[in-house]
PDB file of C-alpha atoms in Angstrom:
ATOM      1  CA  GLY R   1      43.992 -16.473  -0.022  1.00 88.00           C
ATOM      2  CA  GLY R   2      42.733 -19.452  -1.440  1.00 91.00           C
ATOM      3  CA  ALA R   3      40.838 -18.399  -4.159  1.00 90.00           C
ATOM      4  CA  LEU R   4      43.314 -16.128  -5.037  1.00 93.00           C
ATOM      5  CA  HIS R   5      46.170 -18.843  -5.270  1.00 94.00           C
ATOM      6  CA  PHE R   6      43.493 -21.030  -7.686  1.00 94.00           C
ATOM      7  CA  MET R   7      42.950 -17.443  -9.821  1.00 91.00           C
ATOM      8  CA  LYS R   8      46.918 -17.868 -10.817  1.00 90.00           C
ATOM      9  CA  VAL R   9      47.516 -14.441 -11.340  1.00 93.00           C
ATOM     10  CA  GLU R  10      49.679 -11.848  -9.775  1.00 93.00           C
ATOM     11  CA  ARG R  11      47.854  -8.862 -10.103  1.00 96.00           C
ATOM     12  CA  VAL R  12      44.191  -8.062  -9.676  1.00 97.00           C
ATOM     13  CA  ASP R  13      43.134  -4.575 -10.811  1.00 98.00           C
ATOM     14  CA  LEU R  14      39.291  -5.001  -9.462  1.00 97.00           C
ATOM     15  CA  LEU R  15      38.385  -7.385  -7.232  1.00 96.00           C
ATOM     16  CA  VAL R  16      34.112  -7.248  -6.599  1.00 96.00           C
ATOM     17  CA  VAL R  17      33.338  -8.986  -3.394  1.00 94.00           C
ATOM     18  CA  GLY R  18      29.083  -9.372  -1.568  1.00 93.00           C
ATOM     19  CA  LEU R  19      27.796  -9.276   1.393  1.00 92.00           C
ATOM     20  CA  PRO R  20      24.412 -10.108   2.850  1.00 92.00           C
ATOM     21  CA  VAL R  21      22.131  -7.233   2.499  1.00 93.00           C
ATOM     22  CA  ALA R  22      21.774  -6.931   5.856  1.00 91.00           C
ATOM     23  CA  GLN R  23      24.939  -6.104   6.736  1.00 92.00           C
ATOM     24  CA  PHE R  24      25.842  -4.559   3.781  1.00 92.00           C
ATOM     25  CA  VAL R  25      26.171  -0.743   5.107  1.00 90.00           C
ATOM     26  CA  GLU R  26      27.103  -1.739   8.269  1.00 94.00           C
ATOM     27  CA  LYS R  27      30.564  -3.694   7.322  1.00 96.00           C
ATOM     28  CA  ARG R  28      31.579  -3.034   3.330  1.00 95.00           C
ATOM     29  CA  THR R  29      33.830  -0.564   4.579  1.00 97.00           C
ATOM     30  CA  ALA R  30      35.768  -2.944   6.751  1.00 97.00           C
ATOM     31  CA  LEU R  31      35.423  -5.597   4.039  1.00 97.00           C
ATOM     32  CA  GLN R  32      36.727  -3.557   1.251  1.00 97.00           C
ATOM     33  CA  LYS R  33      39.514  -2.218   3.533  1.00 97.00           C
ATOM     34  CA  ALA R  34      40.749  -6.150   4.068  1.00 96.00           C
ATOM     35  CA  MET R  35      40.587  -7.347   0.953  1.00 96.00           C
ATOM     36  CA  THR R  36      42.475  -4.628  -0.502  1.00 97.00           C
ATOM     37  CA  GLY R  37      46.594  -5.240  -0.518  1.00 97.00           C
ATOM     38  CA  THR R  38      48.943  -8.081  -1.304  1.00 97.00           C
ATOM     39  CA  PHE R  39      48.677 -11.309   0.052  1.00 96.00           C
ATOM     40  CA  ALA R  40      50.250 -14.749   0.772  1.00 95.00           C
ATOM     41  CA  VAL R  41      48.919 -17.538  -0.617  1.00 94.00           C
ATOM     42  CA  GLY R  42      51.503 -20.042  -0.645  1.00 90.00           C
ATOM     43  CA  ALA R  43      53.794 -21.765  -2.776  1.00 87.00           C
ATOM     44  CA  LYS R  44      55.867 -18.238  -1.972  1.00 91.00           C
ATOM     45  CA  ARG R  45      53.655 -16.690  -3.791  1.00 93.00           C
ATOM     46  CA  LYS R  46      51.901 -13.483  -3.456  1.00 95.00           C
ATOM     47  CA  VAL R  47      49.319 -11.511  -5.189  1.00 97.00           C
ATOM     48  CA  GLN R  48      48.502  -7.893  -5.068  1.00 97.00           C
ATOM     49  CA  VAL R  49      44.700  -6.607  -5.194  1.00 98.00           C
ATOM     50  CA  LYS R  50      45.228  -2.995  -6.211  1.00 98.00           C
ATOM     51  CA  ARG R  51      41.232  -2.286  -6.002  1.00 97.00           C
ATOM     52  CA  VAL R  52      37.843  -3.669  -4.450  1.00 97.00           C
ATOM     53  CA  LEU R  53      34.532  -3.579  -5.118  1.00 97.00           C
ATOM     54  CA  VAL R  54      31.997  -4.526  -2.222  1.00 96.00           C
ATOM     55  CA  VAL R  55      28.090  -4.801  -3.230  1.00 93.00           C
ATOM     56  CA  ALA R  56      24.917  -6.553  -1.856  1.00 92.00           C
ATOM     57  CA  GLN R  57      25.093  -9.989  -2.537  1.00 91.00           C
ATOM     58  CA  PRO R  58      21.780 -10.249  -5.113  1.00 92.00           C
ATOM     59  CA  GLN R  59      23.031  -7.665  -7.048  1.00 91.00           C
ATOM     60  CA  GLY R  60      24.920  -9.881  -8.740  1.00 91.00           C
ATOM     61  CA  ALA R  61      22.147 -11.999  -9.854  1.00 90.00           C
ATOM     62  CA  LEU R  62      20.399  -8.985 -10.609  1.00 88.00           C
ATOM     63  CA  ILE R  63      23.380  -8.477 -13.234  1.00 88.00           C
ATOM     64  CA  ASP R  64      23.404 -11.995 -14.088  1.00 89.00           C
ATOM     65  CA  TYR R  65      19.763 -11.765 -15.120  1.00 87.00           C
ATOM     66  CA  ALA R  66      19.644  -8.936 -16.756  1.00 84.00           C
ATOM     67  CA  THR R  67      22.322  -8.637 -19.260  1.00 82.00           C
ATOM     68  CA  GLY R  68      21.440 -12.327 -20.276  1.00 71.00           C
ATOM     69  CA  GLY R  69      19.655 -11.377 -22.974  1.00 65.00           C
ATOM     70  CA  ARG R  70      16.736 -10.416 -20.317  1.00 70.00           C
ATOM     71  CA  THR R  71      15.003  -6.951 -20.846  1.00 67.00           C
ATOM     72  CA  GLU R  72      11.668  -7.326 -18.763  1.00 68.00           C
ATOM     73  CA  LEU R  73      13.681  -6.061 -15.439  1.00 67.00           C
ATOM     74  CA  MET R  74      14.129  -2.702 -16.919  1.00 63.00           C
ATOM     75  CA  SER R  75      10.131  -2.354 -17.865  1.00 70.00           C
ATOM     76  CA  GLN R  76       7.696  -0.996 -15.491  1.00 68.00           C
ATOM     77  CA  GLY R  77       7.032  -1.840 -11.884  1.00 80.00           C
ATOM     78  CA  GLN R  78       9.302  -3.254  -9.256  1.00 90.00           C
ATOM     79  CA  SER R  79      11.507  -6.462  -9.557  1.00 90.00           C
ATOM     80  CA  LEU R  80      12.204  -8.895  -6.809  1.00 94.00           C
ATOM     81  CA  VAL R  81      16.023 -10.609  -6.582  1.00 94.00           C
ATOM     82  CA  ILE R  82      16.294 -13.384  -3.845  1.00 96.00           C
ATOM     83  CA  ASP R  83      19.226 -14.554  -3.371  1.00 94.00           C
ATOM     84  CA  ALA R  84      18.265 -18.391  -1.435  1.00 94.00           C
ATOM     85  CA  GLY R  85      21.557 -19.294   0.059  1.00 90.00           C
ATOM     86  CA  TYR R  86      23.005 -21.724   2.756  1.00 90.00           C
ATOM     87  CA  ARG R  87      23.234 -19.487   5.600  1.00 90.00           C
ATOM     88  CA  THR R  88      21.499 -16.505   4.463  1.00 92.00           C
ATOM     89  CA  PHE R  89      17.799 -15.496   2.656  1.00 95.00           C
ATOM     90  CA  ASP R  90      18.885 -12.197   1.228  1.00 95.00           C
ATOM     91  CA  TRP R  91      16.534  -9.956  -0.835  1.00 96.00           C
ATOM     92  CA  LEU R  92      16.428  -7.168  -3.634  1.00 94.00           C
ATOM     93  CA  VAL R  93      13.535  -4.754  -4.236  1.00 94.00           C
ATOM     94  CA  THR R  94      14.684  -2.910  -7.034  1.00 90.00           C
ATOM     95  CA  ARG R  95      13.296  -0.439  -9.855  1.00 88.00           C
ATOM     96  CA  GLY R  96      14.751  -1.276 -13.369  1.00 83.00           C
ATOM     97  CA  MET R  97      18.624  -1.303 -11.987  1.00 80.00           C
ATOM     98  CA  LYS R  98      18.187   0.896  -9.518  1.00 85.00           C
ATOM     99  CA  VAL R  99      18.069  -0.915  -5.854  1.00 87.00           C
ATOM    100  CA  VAL R 100      15.270   0.340  -3.087  1.00 90.00           C
ATOM    101  CA  ALA R 101      17.121   0.049  -0.185  1.00 87.00           C
ATOM    102  CA  GLY R 102      14.318   0.615   2.818  1.00 90.00           C
ATOM    103  CA  MET R 103      12.661  -2.578   0.750  1.00 93.00           C
ATOM    104  CA  SER R 104      15.639  -5.007   0.646  1.00 94.00           C
ATOM    105  CA  SER R 105      17.141  -7.213   3.614  1.00 94.00           C
ATOM    106  CA  SER R 106      18.597 -10.607   4.548  1.00 94.00           C
ATOM    107  CA  ILE R 107      17.806 -13.101   7.503  1.00 94.00           C
ATOM    108  CA  PRO R 108      19.834 -15.557   8.340  1.00 89.00           C
ATOM    109  CA  ARG R 109      17.059 -18.551   7.657  1.00 73.00           C
ATOM    110  CA  VAL R 110      17.846 -20.826   4.775  1.00 82.00           C
ATOM    111  CA  MET R 111      19.607 -24.041   3.896  1.00 90.00           C
ATOM    112  CA  HIS R 112      22.180 -24.373   7.105  1.00 93.00           C
ATOM    113  CA  GLU R 113      18.108 -24.215   9.132  1.00 94.00           C
ATOM    114  CA  ILE R 114      16.474 -27.244   6.795  1.00 94.00           C
ATOM    115  CA  LEU R 115      19.365 -29.412   7.266  1.00 95.00           C
ATOM    116  CA  VAL R 116      19.584 -29.099  10.791  1.00 95.00           C
ATOM    117  CA  ARG R 117      16.083 -29.322  11.540  1.00 95.00           C
ATOM    118  CA  ILE R 118      16.017 -32.389   8.904  1.00 95.00           C
ATOM    119  CA  SER R 119      19.185 -33.877  10.784  1.00 96.00           C
ATOM    120  CA  GLU R 120      17.651 -33.652  14.276  1.00 96.00           C
ATOM    121  CA  ARG R 121      14.552 -35.851  12.867  1.00 94.00           C
ATOM    122  CA  ILE R 122      16.948 -38.442  11.730  1.00 94.00           C
ATOM    123  CA  SER R 123      18.865 -38.409  14.960  1.00 95.00           C
ATOM    124  CA  HIS R 124      15.641 -39.288  16.718  1.00 93.00           C
ATOM    125  CA  ALA R 125      14.694 -41.706  14.433  1.00 91.00           C
ATOM    126  CA  ILE R 126      18.144 -43.837  15.100  1.00 93.00           C
ATOM    127  CA  ASP R 127      17.779 -42.899  18.015  1.00 94.00           C
ATOM    128  CA  ARG R 128      21.671 -41.119  18.181  1.00 94.00           C
ATOM    129  CA  PRO R 129      23.360 -37.705  17.181  1.00 95.00           C
ATOM    130  CA  TYR R 130      23.471 -37.555  13.142  1.00 95.00           C
ATOM    131  CA  GLU R 131      25.224 -34.360  12.111  1.00 94.00           C
ATOM    132  CA  LYS R 132      26.375 -35.006   8.521  1.00 95.00           C
ATOM    133  CA  LEU R 133      24.714 -32.086   6.670  1.00 95.00           C
ATOM    134  CA  ASP R 134      26.594 -32.742   3.777  1.00 94.00           C
ATOM    135  CA  GLU R 135      25.094 -35.839   3.130  1.00 95.00           C
ATOM    136  CA  ILE R 136      21.864 -34.567   4.130  1.00 95.00           C
ATOM    137  CA  ASP R 137      22.304 -31.996   1.559  1.00 93.00           C
ATOM    138  CA  ALA R 138      23.147 -34.085  -1.375  1.00 92.00           C
ATOM    139  CA  ALA R 139      20.427 -36.666  -0.537  1.00 92.00           C
ATOM    140  CA  LEU R 140      17.664 -33.639  -1.188  1.00 89.00           C
ATOM    141  CA  ARG R 141      19.537 -32.770  -4.347  1.00 85.00           C
ATOM    142  CA  THR R 142      19.802 -36.308  -5.858  1.00 86.00           C
ATOM    143  CA  GLY R 143      16.367 -38.004  -5.303  1.00 80.00           C
ATOM    144  CA  GLY R 144      15.672 -37.481  -1.281  1.00 78.00           C
ATOM    145  CA  GLN R 145      17.523 -41.026  -0.144  1.00 88.00           C
ATOM    146  CA  LEU R 146      20.139 -41.159   2.540  1.00 92.00           C
ATOM    147  CA  ARG R 147      21.802 -44.435   3.614  1.00 91.00           C
ATOM    148  CA  ILE R 148      22.461 -45.074   7.493  1.00 93.00           C
ATOM    149  CA  ASN R 149      23.758 -47.766   9.176  1.00 89.00           C
ATOM    150  CA  LEU R 150      22.668 -50.244   6.099  1.00 89.00           C
ATOM    151  CA  GLN R 151      19.232 -48.382   5.879  1.00 90.00           C
ATOM    152  CA  ASN R 152      17.370 -46.070   3.370  1.00 90.00           C
ATOM    153  CA  TYR R 153      15.718 -43.127   4.553  1.00 91.00           C
ATOM    154  CA  ASP R 154      13.651 -41.221   2.108  1.00 92.00           C
ATOM    155  CA  LEU R 155      13.697 -37.393   2.557  1.00 91.00           C
ATOM    156  CA  LYS R 156      10.932 -36.817   0.665  1.00 89.00           C
ATOM    157  CA  VAL R 157       8.242 -38.049   2.681  1.00 89.00           C
ATOM    158  CA  LYS R 158       6.390 -35.892   4.499  1.00 89.00           C
ATOM    159  CA  ARG R 159       7.512 -36.052   8.380  1.00 88.00           C
ATOM    160  CA  TYR R 160      11.125 -34.728   6.563  1.00 90.00           C
ATOM    161  CA  SER R 161       9.843 -33.082   3.499  1.00 89.00           C
ATOM    162  CA  GLU R 162       7.012 -30.640   5.711  1.00 93.00           C
ATOM    163  CA  LEU R 163      10.306 -29.318   7.733  1.00 92.00           C
ATOM    164  CA  ALA R 164      11.909 -27.649   4.512  1.00 91.00           C
ATOM    165  CA  ASP R 165       8.723 -26.522   3.315  1.00 93.00           C
ATOM    166  CA  ALA R 166       7.910 -24.853   6.799  1.00 94.00           C
ATOM    167  CA  ILE R 167      10.952 -22.971   7.268  1.00 94.00           C
ATOM    168  CA  ALA R 168      10.444 -21.421   3.230  1.00 94.00           C
ATOM    169  CA  ASP R 169       7.235 -20.441   3.856  1.00 95.00           C
ATOM    170  CA  ASP R 170       8.595 -18.675   6.828  1.00 95.00           C
ATOM    171  CA  ALA R 171      11.359 -17.216   5.308  1.00 95.00           C
ATOM    172  CA  VAL R 172       9.241 -15.666   2.600  1.00 96.00           C
ATOM    173  CA  LYS R 173       6.419 -14.783   4.974  1.00 95.00           C
ATOM    174  CA  ILE R 174       9.321 -12.554   7.033  1.00 95.00           C
ATOM    175  CA  MET R 175      10.477 -11.636   3.662  1.00 96.00           C
ATOM    176  CA  SER R 176       7.093 -10.071   2.623  1.00 95.00           C
ATOM    177  CA  GLN R 177       6.517  -8.481   6.090  1.00 95.00           C
ATOM    178  CA  ARG R 178      10.165  -6.388   5.567  1.00 94.00           C
ATOM    179  CA  ILE R 179       9.045  -5.360   2.288  1.00 94.00           C
ATOM    180  CA  GLY R 180       5.347  -4.490   2.718  1.00 92.00           C
ATOM    181  CA  ASP R 181       3.228  -3.823  -0.173  1.00 90.00           C
ATOM    182  CA  THR R 182       4.481  -6.026  -2.991  1.00 89.00           C
ATOM    183  CA  SER R 183       1.648  -4.945  -5.555  1.00 89.00           C
ATOM    184  CA  SER R 184       3.874  -3.567  -7.379  1.00 88.00           C
ATOM    185  CA  VAL R 185       6.522  -6.142  -7.866  1.00 91.00           C
ATOM    186  CA  GLU R 186       6.351  -7.216 -11.694  1.00 89.00           C
ATOM    187  CA  HIS R 187       9.004  -9.567 -11.730  1.00 89.00           C
ATOM    188  CA  ILE R 188      10.695 -12.363  -9.305  1.00 94.00           C
ATOM    189  CA  VAL R 189      13.723 -13.464  -9.918  1.00 93.00           C
ATOM    190  CA  LEU R 190      15.335 -16.619  -7.559  1.00 95.00           C
ATOM    191  CA  VAL R 191      18.862 -17.593  -7.659  1.00 93.00           C
ATOM    192  CA  GLY R 192      21.357 -19.393  -4.828  1.00 90.00           C
ATOM    193  CA  GLY R 193      22.227 -22.765  -4.226  1.00 88.00           C
ATOM    194  CA  ALA R 194      19.122 -23.204  -2.281  1.00 91.00           C
ATOM    195  CA  ALA R 195      16.644 -21.938  -4.594  1.00 91.00           C
ATOM    196  CA  PRO R 196      14.970 -25.383  -5.972  1.00 89.00           C
ATOM    197  CA  PHE R 197      13.876 -25.543  -1.920  1.00 89.00           C
ATOM    198  CA  PHE R 198      12.192 -21.970  -1.965  1.00 93.00           C
ATOM    199  CA  ARG R 199      10.654 -22.111  -5.440  1.00 94.00           C
ATOM    200  CA  LYS R 200       7.162 -23.743  -3.848  1.00 94.00           C
ATOM    201  CA  ALA R 201       7.015 -21.194  -0.727  1.00 95.00           C
ATOM    202  CA  LEU R 202       7.247 -18.174  -3.499  1.00 96.00           C
ATOM    203  CA  LYS R 203       4.840 -19.865  -5.467  1.00 96.00           C
ATOM    204  CA  ARG R 204       2.100 -19.882  -2.494  1.00 95.00           C
ATOM    205  CA  ARG R 205       3.189 -16.249  -1.246  1.00 95.00           C
ATOM    206  CA  PHE R 206       3.218 -14.683  -5.016  1.00 95.00           C
ATOM    207  CA  PRO R 207       0.500 -16.803  -7.155  1.00 95.00           C
ATOM    208  CA  LYS R 208      -0.052 -14.816 -10.148  1.00 92.00           C
ATOM    209  CA  HIS R 209       4.115 -14.150 -10.659  1.00 93.00           C
ATOM    210  CA  GLN R 210       6.233 -16.495 -12.391  1.00 91.00           C
ATOM    211  CA  ILE R 211       9.029 -17.112 -10.670  1.00 93.00           C
ATOM    212  CA  ARG R 212      11.924 -16.603 -13.354  1.00 91.00           C
ATOM    213  CA  GLU R 213      15.455 -18.849 -12.667  1.00 89.00           C
ATOM    214  CA  VAL R 214      18.814 -19.203 -14.454  1.00 85.00           C
ATOM    215  CA  GLU R 215      20.837 -21.950 -15.275  1.00 86.00           C
ATOM    216  CA  LYS R 216      23.047 -22.842 -12.479  1.00 89.00           C
ATOM    217  CA  ALA R 217      21.846 -20.224 -10.007  1.00 87.00           C
ATOM    218  CA  LEU R 218      24.520 -21.496  -7.827  1.00 86.00           C
ATOM    219  CA  TYR R 219      26.905 -19.177  -9.414  1.00 91.00           C
ATOM    220  CA  ALA R 220      24.676 -16.119 -10.404  1.00 91.00           C
ATOM    221  CA  ASN R 221      26.111 -14.038  -7.935  1.00 92.00           C
ATOM    222  CA  VAL R 222      29.790 -14.430  -8.833  1.00 92.00           C
ATOM    223  CA  ARG R 223      29.370 -14.130 -13.366  1.00 92.00           C
ATOM    224  CA  GLY R 224      26.922 -11.007 -11.938  1.00 92.00           C
ATOM    225  CA  PHE R 225      29.992  -9.764 -10.200  1.00 93.00           C
TER     226      PHE R 225
END
């Protein structure tokens, strides 16, 4: 309702929304039904959504990358499209633009877990609970300096950075195990708000591949939708 309010429209002919890959088959019908109809969006306004298309989230990134003048995803071999988000780590294996469903999935282990683990270590260091995950997130993205009780904490030092690296490595390992044989993967595309925290883990797992990224990776799925 909030999103529809800020669109400033009275009717949406087609609304495209995404689900984590692992939930796509189970929940897409219910989500499609829930998002179709007329919605009150505040200020006595209503918006009609006439039709809804539900896709697996990384399909947005796949379309965004492939339609940006990049044709390599249409070449021989498979592509691996990874969406590292706040709550889920999603991946699609594709051949051309066709999704290989049996090799694609998601796990609930990414940025949120990194922030929680760092907050726990900070809490131990300052001897009281510290749960400001947004501030930890901002510090990680802007130089690593977090100020608490008039004191600076450098989140780039090993005792903090090793937590993020371990979670990223574990997520990439699980993904690789779920995919199985990755010898046919030619291209790897990384998107999502947590993409910078998984780049090194992917390079360690796929040392011969170029990890392709897009500008403003946080919005890749939306652009593709």
